[in-house]
PDB file of C-alpha atoms in Angstrom:
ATOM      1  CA  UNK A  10       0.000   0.000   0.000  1.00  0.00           C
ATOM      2  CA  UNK A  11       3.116   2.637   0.696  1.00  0.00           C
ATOM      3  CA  UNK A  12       6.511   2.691  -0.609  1.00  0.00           C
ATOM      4  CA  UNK A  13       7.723   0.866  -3.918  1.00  0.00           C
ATOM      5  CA  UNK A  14       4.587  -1.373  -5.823  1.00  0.00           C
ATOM      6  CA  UNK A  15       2.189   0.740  -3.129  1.00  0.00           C
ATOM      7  CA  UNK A  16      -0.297   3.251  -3.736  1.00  0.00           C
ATOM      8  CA  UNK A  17       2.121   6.514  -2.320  1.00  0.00           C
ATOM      9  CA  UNK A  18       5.134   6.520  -2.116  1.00  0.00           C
ATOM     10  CA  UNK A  19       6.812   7.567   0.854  1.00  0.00           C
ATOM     11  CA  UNK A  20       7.311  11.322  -0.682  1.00  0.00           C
ATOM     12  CA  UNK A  21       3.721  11.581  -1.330  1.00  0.00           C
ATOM     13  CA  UNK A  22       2.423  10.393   1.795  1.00  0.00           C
ATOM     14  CA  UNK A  23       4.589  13.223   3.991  1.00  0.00           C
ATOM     15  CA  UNK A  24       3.103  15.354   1.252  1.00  0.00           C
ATOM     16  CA  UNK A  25      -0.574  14.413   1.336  1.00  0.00           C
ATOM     17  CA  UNK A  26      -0.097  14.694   5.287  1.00  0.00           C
ATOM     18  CA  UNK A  27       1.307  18.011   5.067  1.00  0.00           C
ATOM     19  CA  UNK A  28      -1.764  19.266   2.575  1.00  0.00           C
ATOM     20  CA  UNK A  29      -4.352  17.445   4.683  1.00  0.00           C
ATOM     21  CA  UNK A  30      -2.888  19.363   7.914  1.00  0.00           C
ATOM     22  CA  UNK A  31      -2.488  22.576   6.012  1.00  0.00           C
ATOM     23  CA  UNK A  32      -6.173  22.453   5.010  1.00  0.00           C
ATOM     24  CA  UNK A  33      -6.840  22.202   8.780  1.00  0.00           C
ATOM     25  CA  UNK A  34      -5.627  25.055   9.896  1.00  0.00           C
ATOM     26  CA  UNK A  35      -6.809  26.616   6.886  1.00  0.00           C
ATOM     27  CA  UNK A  36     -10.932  25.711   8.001  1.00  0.00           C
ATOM     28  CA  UNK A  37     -12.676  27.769  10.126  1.00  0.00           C
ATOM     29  CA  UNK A  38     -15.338  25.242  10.892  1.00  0.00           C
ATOM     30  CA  UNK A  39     -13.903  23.829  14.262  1.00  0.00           C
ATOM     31  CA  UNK A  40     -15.580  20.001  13.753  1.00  0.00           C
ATOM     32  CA  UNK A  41     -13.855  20.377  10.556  1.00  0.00           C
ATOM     33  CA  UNK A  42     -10.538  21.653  11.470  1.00  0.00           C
ATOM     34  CA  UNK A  43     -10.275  18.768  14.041  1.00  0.00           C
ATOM     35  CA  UNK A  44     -11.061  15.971  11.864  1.00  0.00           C
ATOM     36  CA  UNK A  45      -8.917  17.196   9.009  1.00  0.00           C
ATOM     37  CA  UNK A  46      -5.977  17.739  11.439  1.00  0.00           C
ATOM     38  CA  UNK A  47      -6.578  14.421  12.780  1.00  0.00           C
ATOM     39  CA  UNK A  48      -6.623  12.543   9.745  1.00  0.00           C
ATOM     40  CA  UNK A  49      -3.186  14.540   8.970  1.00  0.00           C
ATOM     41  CA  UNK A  50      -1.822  12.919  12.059  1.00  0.00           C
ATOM     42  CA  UNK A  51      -2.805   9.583  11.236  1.00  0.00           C
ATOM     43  CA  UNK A  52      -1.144  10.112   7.489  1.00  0.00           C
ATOM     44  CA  UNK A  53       1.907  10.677   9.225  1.00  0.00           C
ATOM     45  CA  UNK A  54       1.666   8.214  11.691  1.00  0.00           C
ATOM     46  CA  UNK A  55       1.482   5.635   9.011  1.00  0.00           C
ATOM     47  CA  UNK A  56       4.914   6.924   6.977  1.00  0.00           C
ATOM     48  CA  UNK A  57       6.481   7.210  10.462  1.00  0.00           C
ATOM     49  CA  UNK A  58       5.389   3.168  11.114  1.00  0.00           C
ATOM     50  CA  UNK A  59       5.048   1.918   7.730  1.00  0.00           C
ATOM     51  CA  UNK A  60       7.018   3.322   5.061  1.00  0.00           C
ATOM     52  CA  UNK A  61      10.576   4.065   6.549  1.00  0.00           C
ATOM     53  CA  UNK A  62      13.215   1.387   7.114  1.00  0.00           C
ATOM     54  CA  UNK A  63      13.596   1.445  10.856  1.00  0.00           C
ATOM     55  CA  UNK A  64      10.682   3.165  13.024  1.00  0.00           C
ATOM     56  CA  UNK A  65      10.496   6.922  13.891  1.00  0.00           C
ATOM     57  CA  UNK A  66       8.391   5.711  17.416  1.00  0.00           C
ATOM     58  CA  UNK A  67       9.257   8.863  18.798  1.00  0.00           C
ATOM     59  CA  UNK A  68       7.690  11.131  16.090  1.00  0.00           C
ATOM     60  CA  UNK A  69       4.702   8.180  15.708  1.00  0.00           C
ATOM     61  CA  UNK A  70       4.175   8.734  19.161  1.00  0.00           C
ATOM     62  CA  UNK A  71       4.452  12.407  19.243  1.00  0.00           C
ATOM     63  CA  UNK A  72       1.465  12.477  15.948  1.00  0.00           C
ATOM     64  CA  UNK A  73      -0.598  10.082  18.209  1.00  0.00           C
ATOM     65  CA  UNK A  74       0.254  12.754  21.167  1.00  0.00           C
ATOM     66  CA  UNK A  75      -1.368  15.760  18.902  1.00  0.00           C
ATOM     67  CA  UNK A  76      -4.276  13.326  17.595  1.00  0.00           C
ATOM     68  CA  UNK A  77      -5.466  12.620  20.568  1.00  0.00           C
ATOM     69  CA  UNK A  78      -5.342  15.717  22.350  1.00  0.00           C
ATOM     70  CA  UNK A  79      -6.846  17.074  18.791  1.00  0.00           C
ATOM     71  CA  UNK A  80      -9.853  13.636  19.332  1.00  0.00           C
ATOM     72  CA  UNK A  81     -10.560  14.628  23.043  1.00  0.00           C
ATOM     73  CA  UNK A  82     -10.951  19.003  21.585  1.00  0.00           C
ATOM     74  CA  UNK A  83     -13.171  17.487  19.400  1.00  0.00           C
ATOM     75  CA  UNK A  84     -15.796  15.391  21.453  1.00  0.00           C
ATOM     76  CA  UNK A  85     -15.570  18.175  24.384  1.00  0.00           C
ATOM     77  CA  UNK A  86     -16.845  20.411  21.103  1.00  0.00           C
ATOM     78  CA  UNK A  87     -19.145  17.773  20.369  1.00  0.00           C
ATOM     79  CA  UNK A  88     -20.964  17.599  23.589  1.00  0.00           C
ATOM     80  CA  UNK A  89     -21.093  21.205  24.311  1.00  0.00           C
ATOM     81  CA  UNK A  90     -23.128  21.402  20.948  1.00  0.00           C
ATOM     82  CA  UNK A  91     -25.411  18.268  21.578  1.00  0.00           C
ATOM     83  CA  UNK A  92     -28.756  18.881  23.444  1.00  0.00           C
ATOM     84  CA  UNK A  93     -28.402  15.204  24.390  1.00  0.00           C
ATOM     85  CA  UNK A  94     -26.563  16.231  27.975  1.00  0.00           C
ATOM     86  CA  UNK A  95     -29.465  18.372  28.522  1.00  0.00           C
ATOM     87  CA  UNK A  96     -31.685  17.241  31.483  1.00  0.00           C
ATOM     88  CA  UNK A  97     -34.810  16.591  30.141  1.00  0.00           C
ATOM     89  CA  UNK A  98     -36.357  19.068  32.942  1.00  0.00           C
ATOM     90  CA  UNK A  99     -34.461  21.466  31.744  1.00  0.00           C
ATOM     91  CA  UNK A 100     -35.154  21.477  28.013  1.00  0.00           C
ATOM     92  CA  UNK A 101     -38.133  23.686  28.201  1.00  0.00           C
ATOM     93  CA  UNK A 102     -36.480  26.269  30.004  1.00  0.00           C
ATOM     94  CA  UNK A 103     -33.127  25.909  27.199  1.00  0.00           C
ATOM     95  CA  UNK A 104     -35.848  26.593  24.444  1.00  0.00           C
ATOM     96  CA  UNK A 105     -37.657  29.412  26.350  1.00  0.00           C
ATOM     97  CA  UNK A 106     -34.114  31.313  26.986  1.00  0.00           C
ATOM     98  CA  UNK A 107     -32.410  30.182  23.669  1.00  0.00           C
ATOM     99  CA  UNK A 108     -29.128  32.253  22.385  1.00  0.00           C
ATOM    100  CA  UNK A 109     -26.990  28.991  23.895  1.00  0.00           C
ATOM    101  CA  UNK A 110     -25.067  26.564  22.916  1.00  0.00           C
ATOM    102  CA  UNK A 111     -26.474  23.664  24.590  1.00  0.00           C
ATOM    103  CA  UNK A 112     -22.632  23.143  26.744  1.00  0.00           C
ATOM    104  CA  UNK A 113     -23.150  26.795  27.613  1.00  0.00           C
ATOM    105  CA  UNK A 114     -26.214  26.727  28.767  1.00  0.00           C
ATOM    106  CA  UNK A 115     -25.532  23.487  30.961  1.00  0.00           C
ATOM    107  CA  UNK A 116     -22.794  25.486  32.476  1.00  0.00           C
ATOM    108  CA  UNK A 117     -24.822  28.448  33.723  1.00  0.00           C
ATOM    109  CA  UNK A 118     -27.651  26.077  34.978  1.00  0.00           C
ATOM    110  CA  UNK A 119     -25.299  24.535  37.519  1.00  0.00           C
ATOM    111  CA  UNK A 120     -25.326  27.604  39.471  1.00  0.00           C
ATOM    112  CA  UNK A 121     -28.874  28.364  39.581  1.00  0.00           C
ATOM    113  CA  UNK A 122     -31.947  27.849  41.367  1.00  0.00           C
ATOM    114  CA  UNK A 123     -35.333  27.329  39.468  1.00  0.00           C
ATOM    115  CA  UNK A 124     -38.533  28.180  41.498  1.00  0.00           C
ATOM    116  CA  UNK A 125     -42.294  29.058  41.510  1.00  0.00           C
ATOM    117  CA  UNK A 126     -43.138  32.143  43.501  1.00  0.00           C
ATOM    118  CA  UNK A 127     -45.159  31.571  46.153  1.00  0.00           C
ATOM    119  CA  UNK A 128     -45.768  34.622  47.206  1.00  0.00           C
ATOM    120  CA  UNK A 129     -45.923  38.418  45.895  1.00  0.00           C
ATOM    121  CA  UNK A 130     -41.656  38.828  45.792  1.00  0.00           C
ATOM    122  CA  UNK A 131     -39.821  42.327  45.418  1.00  0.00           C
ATOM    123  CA  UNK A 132     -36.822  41.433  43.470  1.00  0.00           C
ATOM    124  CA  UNK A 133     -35.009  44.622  42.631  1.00  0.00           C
ATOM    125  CA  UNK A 134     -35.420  47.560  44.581  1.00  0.00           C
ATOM    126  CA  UNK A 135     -34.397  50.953  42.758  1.00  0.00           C
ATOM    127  CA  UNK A 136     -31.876  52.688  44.043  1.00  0.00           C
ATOM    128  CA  UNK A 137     -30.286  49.293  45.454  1.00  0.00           C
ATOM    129  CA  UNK A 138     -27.645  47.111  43.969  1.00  0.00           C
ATOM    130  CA  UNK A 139     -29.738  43.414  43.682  1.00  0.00           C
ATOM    131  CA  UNK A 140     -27.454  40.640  44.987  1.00  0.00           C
ATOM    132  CA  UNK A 141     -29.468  38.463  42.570  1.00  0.00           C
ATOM    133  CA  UNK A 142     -29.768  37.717  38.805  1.00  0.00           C
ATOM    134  CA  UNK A 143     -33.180  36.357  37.761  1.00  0.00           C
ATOM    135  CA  UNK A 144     -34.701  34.630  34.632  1.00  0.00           C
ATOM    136  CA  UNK A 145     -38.559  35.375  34.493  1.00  0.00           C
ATOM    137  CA  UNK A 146     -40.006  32.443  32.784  1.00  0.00           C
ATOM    138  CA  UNK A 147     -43.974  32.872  33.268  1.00  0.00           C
ATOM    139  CA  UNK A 148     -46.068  34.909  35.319  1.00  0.00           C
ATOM    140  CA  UNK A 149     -47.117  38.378  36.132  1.00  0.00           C
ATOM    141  CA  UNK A 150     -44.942  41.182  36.846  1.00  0.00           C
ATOM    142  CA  UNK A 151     -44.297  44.718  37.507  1.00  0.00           C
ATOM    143  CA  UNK A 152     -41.917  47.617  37.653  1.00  0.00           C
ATOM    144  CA  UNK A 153     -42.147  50.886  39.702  1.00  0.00           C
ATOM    145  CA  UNK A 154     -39.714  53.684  38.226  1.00  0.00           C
ATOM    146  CA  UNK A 155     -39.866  57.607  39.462  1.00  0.00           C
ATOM    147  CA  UNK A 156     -43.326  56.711  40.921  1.00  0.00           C
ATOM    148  CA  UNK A 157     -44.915  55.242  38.007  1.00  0.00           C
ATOM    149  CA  UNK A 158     -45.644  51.156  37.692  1.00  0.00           C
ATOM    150  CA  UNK A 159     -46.052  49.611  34.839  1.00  0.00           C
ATOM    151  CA  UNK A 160     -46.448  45.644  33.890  1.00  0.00           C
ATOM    152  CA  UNK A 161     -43.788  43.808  32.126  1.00  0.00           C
ATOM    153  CA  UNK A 162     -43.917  40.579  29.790  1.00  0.00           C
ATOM    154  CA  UNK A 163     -42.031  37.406  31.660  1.00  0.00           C
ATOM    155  CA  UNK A 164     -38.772  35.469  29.552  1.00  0.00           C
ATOM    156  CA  UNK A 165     -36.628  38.179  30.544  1.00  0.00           C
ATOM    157  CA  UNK A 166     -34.181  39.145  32.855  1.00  0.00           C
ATOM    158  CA  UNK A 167     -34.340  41.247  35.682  1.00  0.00           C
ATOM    159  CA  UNK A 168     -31.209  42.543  37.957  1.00  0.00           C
ATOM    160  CA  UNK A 169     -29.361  42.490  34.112  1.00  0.00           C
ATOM    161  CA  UNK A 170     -27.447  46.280  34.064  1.00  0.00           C
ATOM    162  CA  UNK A 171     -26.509  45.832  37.951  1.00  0.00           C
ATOM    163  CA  UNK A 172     -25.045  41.870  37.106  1.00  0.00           C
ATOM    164  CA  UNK A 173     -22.866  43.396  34.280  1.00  0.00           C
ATOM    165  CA  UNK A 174     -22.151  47.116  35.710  1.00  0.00           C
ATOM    166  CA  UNK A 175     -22.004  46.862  39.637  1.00  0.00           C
ATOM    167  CA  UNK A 176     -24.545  49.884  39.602  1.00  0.00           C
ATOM    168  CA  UNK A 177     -27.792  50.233  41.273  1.00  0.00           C
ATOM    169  CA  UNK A 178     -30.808  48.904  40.265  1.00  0.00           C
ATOM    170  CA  UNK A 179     -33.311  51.380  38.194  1.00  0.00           C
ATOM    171  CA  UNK A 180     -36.598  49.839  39.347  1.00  0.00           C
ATOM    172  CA  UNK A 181     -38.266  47.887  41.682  1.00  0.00           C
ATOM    173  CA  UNK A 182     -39.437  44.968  40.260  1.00  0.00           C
ATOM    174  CA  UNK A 183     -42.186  42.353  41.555  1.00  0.00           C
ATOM    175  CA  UNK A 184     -43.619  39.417  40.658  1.00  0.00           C
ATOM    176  CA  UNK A 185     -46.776  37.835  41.340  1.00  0.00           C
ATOM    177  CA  UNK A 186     -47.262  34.147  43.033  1.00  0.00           C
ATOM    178  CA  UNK A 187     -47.425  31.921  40.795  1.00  0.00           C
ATOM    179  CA  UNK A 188     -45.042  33.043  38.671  1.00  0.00           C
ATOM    180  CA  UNK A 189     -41.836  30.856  37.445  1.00  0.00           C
ATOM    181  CA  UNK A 190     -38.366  32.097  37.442  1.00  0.00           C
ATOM    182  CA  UNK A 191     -34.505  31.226  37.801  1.00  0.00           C
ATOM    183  CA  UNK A 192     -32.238  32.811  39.931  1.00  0.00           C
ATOM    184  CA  UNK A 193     -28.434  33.250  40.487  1.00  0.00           C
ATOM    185  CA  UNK A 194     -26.476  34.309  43.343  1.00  0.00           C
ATOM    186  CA  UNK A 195     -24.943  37.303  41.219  1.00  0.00           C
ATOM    187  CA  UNK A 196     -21.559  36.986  42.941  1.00  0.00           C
ATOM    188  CA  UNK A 197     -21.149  33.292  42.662  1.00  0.00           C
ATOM    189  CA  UNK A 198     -22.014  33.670  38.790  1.00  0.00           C
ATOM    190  CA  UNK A 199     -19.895  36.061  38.135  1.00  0.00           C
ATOM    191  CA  UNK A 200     -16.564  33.826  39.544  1.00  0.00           C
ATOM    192  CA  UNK A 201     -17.932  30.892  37.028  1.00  0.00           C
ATOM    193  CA  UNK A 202     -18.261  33.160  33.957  1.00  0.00           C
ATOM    194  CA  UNK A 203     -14.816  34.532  35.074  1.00  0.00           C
ATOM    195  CA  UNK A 204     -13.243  31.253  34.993  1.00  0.00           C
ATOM    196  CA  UNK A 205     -15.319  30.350  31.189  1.00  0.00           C
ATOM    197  CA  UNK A 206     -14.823  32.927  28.672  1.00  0.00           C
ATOM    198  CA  UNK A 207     -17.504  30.983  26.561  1.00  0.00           C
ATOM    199  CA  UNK A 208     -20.334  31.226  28.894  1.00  0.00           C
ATOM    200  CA  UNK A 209     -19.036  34.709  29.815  1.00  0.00           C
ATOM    201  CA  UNK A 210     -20.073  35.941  26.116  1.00  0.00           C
ATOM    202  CA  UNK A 211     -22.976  33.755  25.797  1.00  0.00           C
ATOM    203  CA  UNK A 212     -24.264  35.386  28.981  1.00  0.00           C
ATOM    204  CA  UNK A 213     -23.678  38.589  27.851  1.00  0.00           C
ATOM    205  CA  UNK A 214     -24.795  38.136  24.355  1.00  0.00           C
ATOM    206  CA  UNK A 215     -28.181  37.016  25.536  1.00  0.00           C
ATOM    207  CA  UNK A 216     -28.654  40.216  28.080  1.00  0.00           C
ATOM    208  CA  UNK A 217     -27.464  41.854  25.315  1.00  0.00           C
ATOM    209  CA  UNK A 218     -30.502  40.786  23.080  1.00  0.00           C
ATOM    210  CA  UNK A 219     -33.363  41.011  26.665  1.00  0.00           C
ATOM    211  CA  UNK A 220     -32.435  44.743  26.624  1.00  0.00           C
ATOM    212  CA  UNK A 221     -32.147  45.614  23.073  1.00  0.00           C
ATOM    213  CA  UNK A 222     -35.879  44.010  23.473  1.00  0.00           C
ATOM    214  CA  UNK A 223     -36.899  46.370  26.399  1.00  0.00           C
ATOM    215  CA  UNK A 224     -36.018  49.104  24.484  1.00  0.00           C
ATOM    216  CA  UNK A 225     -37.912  48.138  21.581  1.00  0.00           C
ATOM    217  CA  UNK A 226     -41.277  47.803  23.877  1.00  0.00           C
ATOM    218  CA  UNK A 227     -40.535  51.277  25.840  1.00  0.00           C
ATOM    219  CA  UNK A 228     -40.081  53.142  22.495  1.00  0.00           C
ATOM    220  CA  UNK A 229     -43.703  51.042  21.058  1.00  0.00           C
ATOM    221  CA  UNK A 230     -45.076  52.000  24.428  1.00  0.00           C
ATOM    222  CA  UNK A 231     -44.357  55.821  23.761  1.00  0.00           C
ATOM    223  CA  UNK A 232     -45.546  56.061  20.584  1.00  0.00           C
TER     224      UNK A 232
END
């Protein structure tokens, strides 16, 4: 199959391997890139074993080294995208907050708390920093701002601009019982997206996208 009377010689085998690797690191599609580079490794794993006179096991074993570091990138990839690992409890509230990979969203959930109110709950007060981020999944609520109240719609968050900025709250915010929400301890939530640059932006990316929705409703709501 390699060498002499073989499919490649040994010349084109390092130089399929070193095309098949280049095209790698070329892709910007990470599933891609790893398979490619992996299939690179195992090119040159077989011209290291099979082709050459005498054994490079030091440079096989280095290849298998990158490959499988390069195998285990690829299924942590793989399971962060798969909705699989999702608790089946959970997978109403993943659909209902959406903006997630499924990994990232697994992440954040191990930190939270996810509750039914029982009773009429104040959860920002204005003028107050909340120690608390919330996810309002169903129910009634509403805000009181410069002496005016007004209702707001739930699958949003509340406690959002004091989780990301330190600064007081700008409402007081209530919810009625009955109503179904997830909360974080903001301080313990903001060590773990400290420590995971991936949730961190996912996190951010989806506040990002509640306010850029408030906005759109108090602008509607004026006109």
């Amino acid at each position: 199959m390699f060498g002499e009377g073989g499919w490649f010689s040994g010349e084109q085998l390092v130089l399929l391997g070193a095309v098949v690797q280049t095209m790698a690191m070329l892709s910007r599609h990470q599933i891609t890139l790893r398979v490619t580079f992996i299939t690179g490794s195992a090119i040159y794993i077989a011209f290291y074993l099979l082709v050459l006179p005498t054994p490079l096991w030091e440079a096989a074993f280095a290849s298998l080294a990158m490959a499988t570091a390069t195998f285990y990138g690829l299924v942590v990839l793989l399971v962060s995208r798969s909705k699989l690992f999702i608790p089946g409890s959970l997978m109403d509230l993943y659909h209902t907050m959406g903006g997630m990979e499924p990994g990232e969203f697994r992440s954040l959930m191990r930190s939270s708390t996810r509750r039914v109110v029982e009773t009429t709950e104040t959860l920002t007060q204005e003028g107050e920093v909340p120690d608390r981020l919330y996810f309002i999944e169903s129910g009634s609520m509403w805000a009181e701002k410069n002496s005016q109240e007004f209702t707001l719609p739930p699958e949003v968050f509340i406690g959002e601009v004091a989780f990301l900025t330190g600064k007081p709250a700008s409402a007081t915010v209530r919810v009625a019982p009955g109503a179904r929400l997830v909360e974080w301890d903001a301080a313990t939530l903001k060590r773990r997206v400290q420590r995971n640059s991936r949730v961190r932006l996912a996190l951010e990316a989806r506040i990002a996208e509640d306010l850029a929705g408030k906005v759109t409703r108090a602008v509607n709501s004026e006109t």
